[in-house]
Amino acid sequence: MTNKTLTLTDNDSGKTAELELLEGTHGPGCISLKNLYKDTGYFTYDPGYGMTGSCKSAITFIDGEEGILLHRGYPIDQLAEKSSYLEVCYLLLYGKLPDKSEFNTFSDTIKTHTMVHENIRDFISGFRYDAHPMAMLVGTVGALSSFYHDSLDINDPKHREISAHRLIAKLPTIASYCYRHHRGLPFMYPDNNLSYVENFLQLMFAVPAQDYQQSPVAAKALEVMLILHADHEQNASTSTVRLAGSSGANPFASIAAGVASLWGPAHGGANEAVINMLEAIEQSGETIETTIARAKDKNDPFRLMGFGHRVYKNFDPRAQIIAKLCHELLDDLEGDQPLFTLARELEEATLADEYFRERKLYPNVDFYSGIILRALDIPMNMFTVMFAMARTVGWISHWSEMHSDPEFRIGRPRQIYTGHSRRDYPG
Ligand code: CMC
């Protein structure tokens, strides 16, 4: 809060509005529009909400110009290096790093919720064999609200907390079942002796007939991937969760809305789109030069997937971490990795290209995450599911924060109406 105001004058009517200026702990200030309509008769027009602050939040800070990403104040590179995904979950949910005993209690609580009701397994089995795992995920997360009636009072902080724990715990189980149904593999039960990430890997890849050998390199790569995708402030899917939840919708329905929003190629679907693009380039025999020329051609809808970001206009700090991880992982794996070589060439060519430099289009986190997931044997149609699993904690943290915000109201944007003026029905 500041004592500063901005005075807006309508030159035609002479009406003025005193707009309060608000400031957070970091980042640019905001103009409060609370009284704008009352004082001037105008709303604001901001397609894509790029200039609109929709809430106050203490969870994540991003400075897109400087390439900074902080969760509860901690830089993403430090969390990726020193923390674990479950610890980051605690941090996002509760606002502080846990001490040892808090972490153990949290971890045990999550473990008590890793199983799903047997009917959820039947529910997933009911999908067509060739259903996209994201289609199964969006349906199943929504369906959770029909199983856990005991904790759906959104006004009760304890209920909100139990729902958050359930979602964090069950997402790996559900995500793996979406994959295994697709492949015709039996569903594995969670193994609570394993870490969060190791448990997910066994849910995905173990078979009942033999022991499953964990790969520490794969587990480490996945742990970092999950940390990098855990939250990202008011992106499309998080804003969708807040908007859906603002009507009082239950947490499972609200998170299902977030999963749906994440599905699109401009958001969570980008890592799948990156691999599709790289494979298409490889198979068509197109060169890097012709690919870049297509991306720059305004008459061609083709865009370079994995490049550009709505907020990061310098570099994506997550991309820097993940690029390094990508090198380490691929060095550890045997054999030639032609897609990665192609990705590196494409990255280098764009960094040297005036069009991309001028528009500040740098590789984003998804440019590399697809390559890592592929190296971990995660099938391509599971990429966005992996993102959804990681982001669930971010979504539910924002949903919980919204419900404890005294200023929270139902979300309801306005419009500029461009349709017909009033007319009478004929006859
Ligand atoms: N390839 C070629 N040109 C591009 C690209 C691209 N990937 N991205 C933006 N541009 C151009 C765009 O044509 C425009 O050019 P001009 O100024 O000449 O009209 C300029 O750059 C600005 O683009 P914009 O569409 O106004 O930027 P935006 O902030 O609305 O869009 C974006 C951001 C991420 C949707 C977009 O960059 C894009 O479509 N990227 C590819 C998809 C992708 O990788 N998405 C993952 C985002 S990161 C994951 C996440 O956080 O969800």
Short mmCIF file of C-alpha atoms and ligand atoms in Angstrom, two decimals:
data_model
loop_
_atom_site.label_atom_id
_atom_site.label_comp_id
_atom_site.label_asym_id
_atom_site.label_seq_id
_atom_site.Cartn_x
_atom_site.Cartn_y
_atom_site.Cartn_z
CA MET A 1 0.00 0.00 0.00
CA THR A 2 1.25 3.56 -0.77
CA ASN A 3 -0.19 7.01 -0.13
CA LYS A 4 0.19 7.80 -3.82
CA THR A 5 -2.74 8.17 -6.21
CA LEU A 6 -3.09 8.64 -9.93
CA THR A 7 -5.69 11.09 -11.22
CA LEU A 8 -7.50 10.11 -14.39
CA THR A 9 -9.57 12.74 -16.20
CA ASP A 10 -12.19 12.16 -18.89
CA ASN A 11 -11.69 15.21 -21.14
CA ASP A 12 -15.25 15.00 -22.52
CA SER A 13 -17.23 14.87 -19.30
CA GLY A 14 -14.60 16.37 -17.02
CA LYS A 15 -15.12 13.47 -14.57
CA THR A 16 -12.03 12.48 -12.61
CA ALA A 17 -11.05 9.39 -10.67
CA GLU A 18 -8.44 9.18 -7.92
CA LEU A 19 -6.84 5.78 -8.39
CA GLU A 20 -4.92 4.36 -5.49
CA LEU A 21 -1.43 3.01 -6.25
CA LEU A 22 -0.56 -0.33 -4.65
CA GLU A 23 2.87 -1.85 -4.16
CA GLY A 24 3.99 -5.33 -3.20
CA THR A 25 7.30 -6.31 -1.61
CA HIS A 26 8.95 -6.68 -5.05
CA GLY A 27 8.11 -5.76 -8.61
CA PRO A 28 6.22 -2.94 -10.30
CA GLY A 29 3.28 -1.29 -8.54
CA CYS A 30 -0.35 -1.59 -9.61
CA ILE A 31 -3.15 0.92 -10.10
CA SER A 32 -6.22 -0.06 -8.11
CA LEU A 33 -9.30 0.12 -10.32
CA LYS A 34 -11.74 -0.46 -7.45
CA ASN A 35 -13.53 2.88 -7.93
CA LEU A 36 -12.88 3.38 -11.65
CA TYR A 37 -16.34 2.46 -12.92
CA LYS A 38 -18.14 4.26 -10.08
CA ASP A 39 -16.15 7.47 -10.69
CA THR A 40 -15.85 7.47 -14.51
CA GLY A 41 -18.35 4.99 -15.94
CA TYR A 42 -15.52 3.08 -17.64
CA PHE A 43 -14.11 -0.41 -17.30
CA THR A 44 -10.65 -1.38 -18.58
CA TYR A 45 -9.90 -3.39 -21.71
CA ASP A 46 -6.98 -5.82 -21.41
CA PRO A 47 -7.22 -8.87 -23.71
CA GLY A 48 -5.19 -11.75 -22.28
CA TYR A 49 -5.01 -9.87 -18.93
CA GLY A 50 -1.34 -9.07 -19.61
CA MET A 51 -1.62 -5.74 -17.72
CA THR A 52 -3.98 -6.90 -15.01
CA GLY A 53 -3.14 -7.96 -11.46
CA SER A 54 -6.00 -10.26 -10.46
CA CYS A 55 -5.04 -10.92 -6.83
CA LYS A 56 -2.49 -10.37 -4.09
CA SER A 57 -0.26 -13.38 -3.59
CA ALA A 58 2.70 -14.23 -1.34
CA ILE A 59 3.60 -17.52 -3.05
CA THR A 60 5.77 -16.83 -6.10
CA PHE A 61 7.59 -13.80 -7.48
CA ILE A 62 8.72 -13.50 -11.09
CA ASP A 63 10.76 -10.70 -12.64
CA GLY A 64 10.49 -11.47 -16.34
CA GLU A 65 12.97 -8.78 -17.40
CA GLU A 66 15.70 -10.02 -15.06
CA GLY A 67 14.86 -13.74 -15.31
CA ILE A 68 14.14 -14.10 -11.57
CA LEU A 69 11.83 -16.74 -10.08
CA LEU A 70 11.39 -16.96 -6.30
CA HIS A 71 9.13 -19.32 -4.34
CA ARG A 72 8.29 -17.81 -0.96
CA GLY A 73 11.48 -15.77 -1.45
CA TYR A 74 13.80 -18.67 -2.30
CA PRO A 75 15.47 -18.58 -5.76
CA ILE A 76 14.49 -21.45 -8.04
CA ASP A 77 18.12 -22.42 -8.74
CA GLN A 78 18.78 -22.92 -5.00
CA LEU A 79 15.62 -24.98 -4.58
CA ALA A 80 16.48 -27.10 -7.64
CA GLU A 81 19.96 -27.73 -6.28
CA LYS A 82 19.34 -28.20 -2.55
CA SER A 83 15.71 -29.07 -1.95
CA SER A 84 13.37 -31.97 -2.74
CA TYR A 85 10.03 -31.77 -4.52
CA LEU A 86 8.12 -32.67 -1.36
CA GLU A 87 9.93 -29.98 0.61
CA VAL A 88 9.03 -27.45 -2.11
CA CYS A 89 5.40 -28.63 -1.78
CA TYR A 90 5.54 -27.81 1.93
CA LEU A 91 7.14 -24.45 1.20
CA LEU A 92 4.49 -23.46 -1.34
CA LEU A 93 1.60 -24.63 0.82
CA TYR A 94 2.73 -23.33 4.22
CA GLY A 95 5.00 -20.40 3.30
CA LYS A 96 8.16 -21.61 5.07
CA LEU A 97 10.74 -24.36 4.79
CA PRO A 98 9.90 -27.21 7.18
CA ASP A 99 12.25 -28.25 9.97
CA LYS A 100 13.10 -31.96 10.13
CA SER A 101 10.14 -32.97 12.27
CA GLU A 102 7.67 -30.85 10.23
CA PHE A 103 8.98 -32.42 7.05
CA ASN A 104 8.68 -35.96 8.43
CA THR A 105 5.11 -35.33 9.57
CA PHE A 106 4.22 -33.82 6.19
CA SER A 107 5.86 -36.67 4.29
CA ASP A 108 4.03 -39.26 6.44
CA THR A 109 0.72 -37.47 5.91
CA ILE A 110 1.22 -37.44 2.14
CA LYS A 111 2.07 -41.15 2.28
CA THR A 112 -1.20 -41.97 4.05
CA HIS A 113 -3.05 -40.57 1.03
CA THR A 114 -1.15 -42.14 -1.88
CA MET A 115 -3.70 -44.88 -2.57
CA VAL A 116 -6.92 -44.20 -4.42
CA HIS A 117 -10.33 -45.77 -3.88
CA GLU A 118 -10.60 -49.02 -5.85
CA ASN A 119 -13.52 -47.51 -7.78
CA ILE A 120 -11.16 -44.86 -9.15
CA ARG A 121 -9.09 -47.67 -10.65
CA ASP A 122 -12.32 -49.02 -12.18
CA PHE A 123 -13.23 -45.51 -13.32
CA ILE A 124 -9.93 -45.20 -15.22
CA SER A 125 -10.34 -48.69 -16.64
CA GLY A 126 -13.61 -47.50 -18.16
CA PHE A 127 -11.88 -45.11 -20.54
CA ARG A 128 -11.34 -46.24 -24.14
CA TYR A 129 -8.00 -47.98 -24.57
CA ASP A 130 -6.71 -45.17 -26.80
CA ALA A 131 -7.88 -42.23 -24.66
CA HIS A 132 -5.27 -39.48 -24.30
CA PRO A 133 -3.82 -39.56 -20.75
CA MET A 134 -4.71 -35.87 -20.32
CA ALA A 135 -8.35 -36.68 -21.15
CA MET A 136 -8.26 -39.37 -18.45
CA LEU A 137 -6.51 -37.06 -15.99
CA VAL A 138 -8.92 -34.16 -16.37
CA GLY A 139 -11.89 -36.51 -15.90
CA THR A 140 -10.39 -38.43 -12.98
CA VAL A 141 -9.27 -35.37 -11.00
CA GLY A 142 -12.79 -33.93 -11.36
CA ALA A 143 -14.23 -37.30 -10.32
CA LEU A 144 -12.27 -37.23 -7.04
CA SER A 145 -14.94 -34.86 -5.73
CA SER A 146 -17.41 -37.75 -5.88
CA PHE A 147 -15.19 -39.82 -3.54
CA TYR A 148 -14.10 -37.45 -0.78
CA HIS A 149 -17.28 -35.84 0.55
CA ASP A 150 -15.77 -35.70 4.02
CA SER A 151 -13.50 -32.74 3.18
CA LEU A 152 -15.36 -30.55 0.71
CA ASP A 153 -16.25 -27.63 2.98
CA ILE A 154 -14.19 -24.92 1.31
CA ASN A 155 -14.74 -22.57 4.24
CA ASP A 156 -13.05 -24.96 6.66
CA PRO A 157 -9.22 -24.53 6.58
CA LYS A 158 -8.75 -28.12 7.80
CA HIS A 159 -10.84 -29.46 4.91
CA ARG A 160 -8.86 -27.34 2.49
CA GLU A 161 -5.63 -28.75 3.90
CA ILE A 162 -6.80 -32.38 3.65
CA SER A 163 -7.83 -31.82 0.03
CA ALA A 164 -4.41 -30.32 -0.72
CA HIS A 165 -2.69 -33.34 0.82
CA ARG A 166 -4.92 -35.74 -1.07
CA LEU A 167 -4.25 -34.07 -4.39
CA ILE A 168 -0.46 -33.95 -3.91
CA ALA A 169 -0.45 -37.60 -2.81
CA LYS A 170 -2.82 -39.07 -5.37
CA LEU A 171 -1.68 -37.30 -8.53
CA PRO A 172 1.31 -39.64 -9.12
CA THR A 173 -0.93 -42.66 -8.62
CA ILE A 174 -3.61 -41.35 -10.97
CA ALA A 175 -1.07 -40.12 -13.54
CA SER A 176 0.57 -43.56 -13.66
CA TYR A 177 -2.81 -45.28 -14.02
CA CYS A 178 -3.66 -43.05 -17.00
CA TYR A 179 -0.45 -44.28 -18.63
CA ARG A 180 -0.85 -47.93 -17.69
CA HIS A 181 -4.45 -48.12 -18.84
CA HIS A 182 -3.33 -46.74 -22.19
CA ARG A 183 -0.64 -49.44 -22.40
CA GLY A 184 -2.78 -52.29 -21.08
CA LEU A 185 -0.48 -52.73 -18.07
CA PRO A 186 -1.72 -53.69 -14.58
CA PHE A 187 -2.03 -50.85 -12.09
CA MET A 188 0.68 -50.94 -9.41
CA TYR A 189 -0.05 -49.93 -5.82
CA PRO A 190 1.99 -47.08 -4.31
CA ASP A 191 5.04 -48.08 -2.28
CA ASN A 192 5.30 -45.81 0.75
CA ASN A 193 8.84 -47.02 1.53
CA LEU A 194 10.03 -45.03 -1.45
CA SER A 195 10.48 -41.29 -1.90
CA TYR A 196 7.76 -39.34 -3.75
CA VAL A 197 9.68 -39.47 -7.03
CA GLU A 198 10.87 -43.09 -6.71
CA ASN A 199 7.33 -44.15 -5.90
CA PHE A 200 6.12 -42.45 -9.07
CA LEU A 201 8.78 -44.20 -11.18
CA GLN A 202 7.78 -47.61 -9.82
CA LEU A 203 4.08 -46.82 -10.35
CA MET A 204 4.92 -46.02 -13.98
CA PHE A 205 7.46 -48.68 -14.86
CA ALA A 206 7.41 -51.61 -12.40
CA VAL A 207 5.60 -54.83 -13.24
CA PRO A 208 4.27 -57.30 -10.67
CA ALA A 209 6.31 -60.17 -12.14
CA GLN A 210 9.73 -58.83 -11.21
CA ASP A 211 11.68 -56.40 -9.04
CA TYR A 212 12.03 -52.87 -10.29
CA GLN A 213 15.52 -51.36 -10.29
CA GLN A 214 15.47 -47.63 -9.53
CA SER A 215 17.82 -45.39 -11.49
CA PRO A 216 19.21 -42.67 -9.18
CA VAL A 217 20.01 -40.50 -12.22
CA ALA A 218 16.43 -40.75 -13.48
CA ALA A 219 15.04 -40.06 -9.98
CA LYS A 220 17.26 -36.99 -9.59
CA ALA A 221 16.31 -35.64 -13.05
CA LEU A 222 12.62 -36.12 -12.33
CA GLU A 223 12.92 -34.52 -8.88
CA VAL A 224 14.39 -31.37 -10.44
CA MET A 225 11.80 -31.39 -13.24
CA LEU A 226 9.00 -31.47 -10.68
CA ILE A 227 10.58 -28.65 -8.65
CA LEU A 228 10.94 -26.47 -11.78
CA HIS A 229 7.28 -26.94 -12.67
CA ALA A 230 5.81 -26.69 -9.14
CA ASP A 231 4.47 -23.15 -9.44
CA HIS A 232 4.64 -20.18 -11.74
CA GLU A 233 2.48 -17.41 -10.32
CA GLN A 234 -0.71 -16.37 -12.18
CA ASN A 235 -0.25 -18.35 -15.41
CA ALA A 236 -3.27 -19.50 -17.46
CA SER A 237 -3.94 -22.72 -15.54
CA THR A 238 -3.41 -21.19 -12.08
CA SER A 239 -5.66 -18.27 -12.97
CA THR A 240 -8.19 -20.83 -14.23
CA VAL A 241 -8.05 -22.67 -10.89
CA ARG A 242 -8.58 -19.39 -9.05
CA LEU A 243 -11.43 -18.35 -11.35
CA ALA A 244 -13.16 -21.75 -11.17
CA GLY A 245 -12.63 -21.86 -7.40
CA SER A 246 -13.85 -18.30 -6.93
CA SER A 247 -17.42 -19.46 -7.47
CA GLY A 248 -17.05 -21.79 -4.48
CA ALA A 249 -16.39 -24.87 -6.64
CA ASN A 250 -14.79 -27.72 -4.70
CA PRO A 251 -10.98 -28.18 -4.88
CA PHE A 252 -11.06 -31.25 -7.12
CA ALA A 253 -13.34 -29.56 -9.65
CA SER A 254 -11.17 -26.41 -9.51
CA ILE A 255 -7.94 -28.36 -10.07
CA ALA A 256 -9.59 -30.30 -12.93
CA ALA A 257 -10.25 -26.90 -14.56
CA GLY A 258 -6.53 -26.14 -14.18
CA VAL A 259 -5.62 -29.46 -15.82
CA ALA A 260 -7.87 -28.56 -18.77
CA SER A 261 -6.24 -25.17 -19.15
CA LEU A 262 -2.76 -26.67 -18.95
CA TRP A 263 -3.54 -29.06 -21.79
CA GLY A 264 -3.20 -26.46 -24.58
CA PRO A 265 0.01 -26.26 -26.66
CA ALA A 266 0.59 -22.61 -25.72
CA HIS A 267 0.87 -23.69 -22.07
CA GLY A 268 1.58 -27.18 -20.70
CA GLY A 269 1.26 -28.90 -24.05
CA ALA A 270 4.39 -27.11 -25.28
CA ASN A 271 6.90 -29.80 -24.26
CA GLU A 272 5.00 -32.39 -26.33
CA ALA A 273 4.80 -29.88 -29.18
CA VAL A 274 8.60 -29.37 -28.99
CA ILE A 275 9.31 -33.07 -29.57
CA ASN A 276 6.69 -33.23 -32.34
CA MET A 277 8.36 -30.24 -33.97
CA LEU A 278 11.88 -31.67 -33.65
CA GLU A 279 10.76 -35.03 -35.05
CA ALA A 280 8.94 -33.33 -37.92
CA ILE A 281 12.08 -31.35 -38.78
CA GLU A 282 14.18 -34.51 -38.64
CA GLN A 283 11.79 -36.57 -40.76
CA SER A 284 11.09 -33.90 -43.36
CA GLY A 285 14.77 -33.23 -43.87
CA GLU A 286 14.13 -29.51 -43.35
CA THR A 287 17.18 -27.49 -42.38
CA ILE A 288 17.51 -25.25 -39.35
CA GLU A 289 17.54 -22.26 -41.72
CA THR A 290 14.24 -23.15 -43.42
CA THR A 291 12.63 -23.94 -40.05
CA ILE A 292 13.63 -20.55 -38.69
CA ALA A 293 12.47 -18.84 -41.88
CA ARG A 294 9.03 -20.47 -41.46
CA ALA A 295 8.82 -19.34 -37.83
CA LYS A 296 9.52 -15.75 -38.93
CA ASP A 297 7.08 -15.80 -41.86
CA LYS A 298 3.90 -13.97 -40.77
CA ASN A 299 1.91 -15.81 -43.47
CA ASP A 300 2.85 -19.15 -41.93
CA PRO A 301 1.12 -20.06 -38.63
CA PHE A 302 4.17 -22.15 -37.63
CA ARG A 303 5.92 -21.00 -34.43
CA LEU A 304 9.01 -22.43 -32.85
CA MET A 305 7.65 -24.48 -29.98
CA GLY A 306 9.54 -24.01 -26.72
CA PHE A 307 10.54 -20.44 -27.57
CA GLY A 308 9.15 -17.25 -26.09
CA HIS A 309 7.30 -16.59 -22.90
CA ARG A 310 4.54 -14.22 -21.87
CA VAL A 311 6.49 -13.06 -18.82
CA TYR A 312 10.20 -13.87 -19.34
CA LYS A 313 11.51 -11.37 -21.83
CA ASN A 314 15.19 -11.98 -21.16
CA PHE A 315 15.71 -15.61 -20.22
CA ASP A 316 13.71 -18.27 -18.43
CA PRO A 317 15.72 -19.17 -15.28
CA ARG A 318 14.14 -22.63 -15.30
CA ALA A 319 15.45 -23.21 -18.83
CA GLN A 320 19.02 -22.55 -17.69
CA ILE A 321 18.75 -25.15 -14.91
CA ILE A 322 17.04 -27.69 -17.09
CA ALA A 323 19.48 -27.25 -19.99
CA LYS A 324 22.31 -28.22 -17.61
CA LEU A 325 20.31 -31.17 -16.29
CA CYS A 326 19.59 -32.24 -19.84
CA HIS A 327 23.34 -32.36 -20.63
CA GLU A 328 24.07 -34.37 -17.47
CA LEU A 329 21.29 -36.87 -18.12
CA LEU A 330 22.15 -37.38 -21.75
CA ASP A 331 25.84 -37.79 -20.93
CA ASP A 332 24.80 -40.55 -18.56
CA LEU A 333 22.71 -42.31 -21.18
CA GLU A 334 24.30 -44.39 -23.84
CA GLY A 335 23.97 -43.85 -27.58
CA ASP A 336 23.43 -40.99 -29.94
CA GLN A 337 20.74 -38.45 -29.04
CA PRO A 338 19.94 -36.88 -32.44
CA LEU A 339 16.94 -34.90 -31.16
CA PHE A 340 19.06 -33.25 -28.51
CA THR A 341 21.74 -32.37 -31.07
CA LEU A 342 19.04 -30.83 -33.27
CA ALA A 343 17.63 -28.92 -30.28
CA ARG A 344 21.08 -27.49 -29.51
CA GLU A 345 21.55 -26.40 -33.13
CA LEU A 346 18.15 -24.77 -33.18
CA GLU A 347 18.83 -22.96 -29.91
CA GLU A 348 22.19 -21.66 -31.16
CA ALA A 349 20.73 -20.51 -34.48
CA THR A 350 17.88 -18.59 -32.82
CA LEU A 351 20.18 -16.92 -30.31
CA ALA A 352 22.15 -15.53 -33.26
CA ASP A 353 19.05 -14.46 -35.20
CA GLU A 354 17.92 -10.83 -35.20
CA TYR A 355 14.16 -11.69 -35.26
CA PHE A 356 14.40 -13.75 -32.07
CA ARG A 357 16.81 -11.38 -30.35
CA GLU A 358 14.68 -8.30 -31.09
CA ARG A 359 11.53 -9.96 -29.73
CA LYS A 360 13.40 -11.48 -26.80
CA LEU A 361 12.35 -15.00 -27.72
CA TYR A 362 14.54 -17.41 -25.76
CA PRO A 363 14.12 -21.13 -25.13
CA ASN A 364 11.67 -21.69 -22.29
CA VAL A 365 11.56 -24.52 -19.75
CA ASP A 366 9.56 -26.73 -22.09
CA PHE A 367 12.16 -26.64 -24.80
CA TYR A 368 14.31 -28.97 -22.70
CA SER A 369 11.77 -30.70 -20.49
CA GLY A 370 10.41 -32.75 -23.40
CA ILE A 371 13.89 -34.02 -24.20
CA ILE A 372 14.48 -35.00 -20.57
CA LEU A 373 11.14 -36.75 -20.27
CA ARG A 374 11.83 -38.64 -23.45
CA ALA A 375 15.24 -39.71 -22.11
CA LEU A 376 13.43 -41.00 -18.99
CA ASP A 377 11.21 -43.18 -21.23
CA ILE A 378 8.12 -41.16 -20.39
CA PRO A 379 5.89 -41.40 -23.48
CA MET A 380 5.12 -38.17 -25.26
CA ASN A 381 1.39 -38.14 -24.55
CA MET A 382 2.29 -38.23 -20.82
CA PHE A 383 4.40 -35.04 -20.92
CA THR A 384 1.59 -32.66 -20.02
CA VAL A 385 0.39 -35.11 -17.37
CA MET A 386 3.84 -34.85 -15.79
CA PHE A 387 3.55 -31.07 -15.82
CA ALA A 388 0.07 -31.30 -14.24
CA MET A 389 1.39 -33.60 -11.52
CA ALA A 390 4.16 -31.13 -10.67
CA ARG A 391 1.89 -28.07 -10.86
CA THR A 392 -0.88 -29.51 -8.67
CA VAL A 393 0.83 -28.15 -5.56
CA GLY A 394 1.03 -24.68 -7.10
CA TRP A 395 -2.63 -24.76 -8.08
CA ILE A 396 -3.84 -25.93 -4.69
CA SER A 397 -1.59 -23.45 -2.86
CA HIS A 398 -3.11 -20.60 -4.87
CA TRP A 399 -6.61 -21.98 -4.38
CA SER A 400 -6.03 -22.15 -0.59
CA GLU A 401 -4.48 -18.68 -0.50
CA MET A 402 -7.48 -17.28 -2.38
CA HIS A 403 -9.88 -18.76 0.16
CA SER A 404 -8.08 -17.13 3.05
CA ASP A 405 -7.89 -13.71 1.34
CA PRO A 406 -10.40 -11.25 2.90
CA GLU A 407 -10.63 -9.37 -0.44
CA PHE A 408 -11.57 -12.48 -2.40
CA ARG A 409 -14.70 -12.23 -4.57
CA ILE A 410 -16.05 -14.27 -7.45
CA GLY A 411 -13.97 -13.59 -10.60
CA ARG A 412 -16.01 -11.85 -13.25
CA PRO A 413 -14.23 -9.97 -16.09
CA ARG A 414 -16.09 -7.42 -18.23
CA GLN A 415 -16.26 -7.03 -22.02
CA ILE A 416 -16.61 -4.52 -24.80
CA TYR A 417 -19.82 -5.57 -26.52
CA THR A 418 -19.44 -5.49 -30.32
CA GLY A 419 -22.66 -7.29 -31.32
CA HIS A 420 -25.99 -6.06 -32.69
CA SER A 421 -27.83 -3.27 -30.97
CA ARG A 422 -31.32 -4.16 -29.66
CA ARG A 423 -33.72 -5.41 -32.37
CA ASP A 424 -37.17 -6.96 -32.37
CA TYR A 425 -37.96 -10.57 -33.16
CA PRO A 426 -39.67 -10.67 -36.61
CA GLY A 427 -43.45 -11.13 -36.86
N1 CMC B 1 8.12 -18.52 -32.73
C1 CMC B 1 8.12 -17.47 -33.59
N2 CMC B 1 7.68 -16.23 -33.31
C2 CMC B 1 7.21 -16.04 -32.07
C3 CMC B 1 7.18 -17.06 -31.10
C4 CMC B 1 7.66 -18.35 -31.47
N3 CMC B 1 7.65 -19.36 -30.59
N4 CMC B 1 6.65 -16.59 -29.94
C5 CMC B 1 6.37 -15.30 -30.17
N5 CMC B 1 6.71 -14.95 -31.46
C6 CMC B 1 6.61 -13.62 -32.06
C7 CMC B 1 5.17 -13.26 -32.39
O1 CMC B 1 4.83 -13.66 -33.71
C8 CMC B 1 5.21 -11.76 -32.21
O2 CMC B 1 5.84 -11.21 -33.34
P1 CMC B 1 5.42 -9.73 -33.88
O3 CMC B 1 5.81 -8.79 -32.78
O4 CMC B 1 6.21 -9.55 -35.12
O5 CMC B 1 3.94 -9.79 -34.11
C9 CMC B 1 6.15 -11.55 -31.02
O6 CMC B 1 7.03 -12.69 -31.06
C10 CMC B 1 5.44 -11.49 -29.67
O7 CMC B 1 4.62 -12.66 -29.55
P2 CMC B 1 3.28 -12.74 -28.71
O8 CMC B 1 2.42 -13.83 -29.29
O9 CMC B 1 2.67 -11.37 -28.59
O10 CMC B 1 3.82 -13.19 -27.31
P3 CMC B 1 2.94 -13.73 -26.13
O11 CMC B 1 3.57 -13.24 -24.89
O12 CMC B 1 1.49 -13.42 -26.33
O13 CMC B 1 3.07 -15.32 -26.27
C11 CMC B 1 3.82 -17.53 -26.01
C12 CMC B 1 3.88 -16.11 -25.47
C13 CMC B 1 4.57 -18.45 -25.05
C14 CMC B 1 2.35 -18.04 -26.11
C15 CMC B 1 4.47 -17.57 -27.42
O14 CMC B 1 5.79 -17.11 -27.35
C16 CMC B 1 4.42 -18.95 -28.06
O15 CMC B 1 3.41 -19.29 -28.71
N6 CMC B 1 5.49 -19.79 -27.88
C17 CMC B 1 5.50 -21.14 -28.37
C18 CMC B 1 4.73 -22.04 -27.43
C19 CMC B 1 5.47 -22.32 -26.14
O16 CMC B 1 6.66 -22.65 -26.14
N7 CMC B 1 4.74 -22.24 -25.02
C20 CMC B 1 5.28 -22.56 -23.70
C21 CMC B 1 5.31 -21.40 -22.79
S1 CMC B 1 6.32 -21.73 -21.35
C22 CMC B 1 5.46 -22.88 -20.45
C23 CMC B 1 4.51 -22.28 -19.52
O17 CMC B 1 4.94 -21.51 -18.62
O18 CMC B 1 3.32 -22.61 -19.65
#
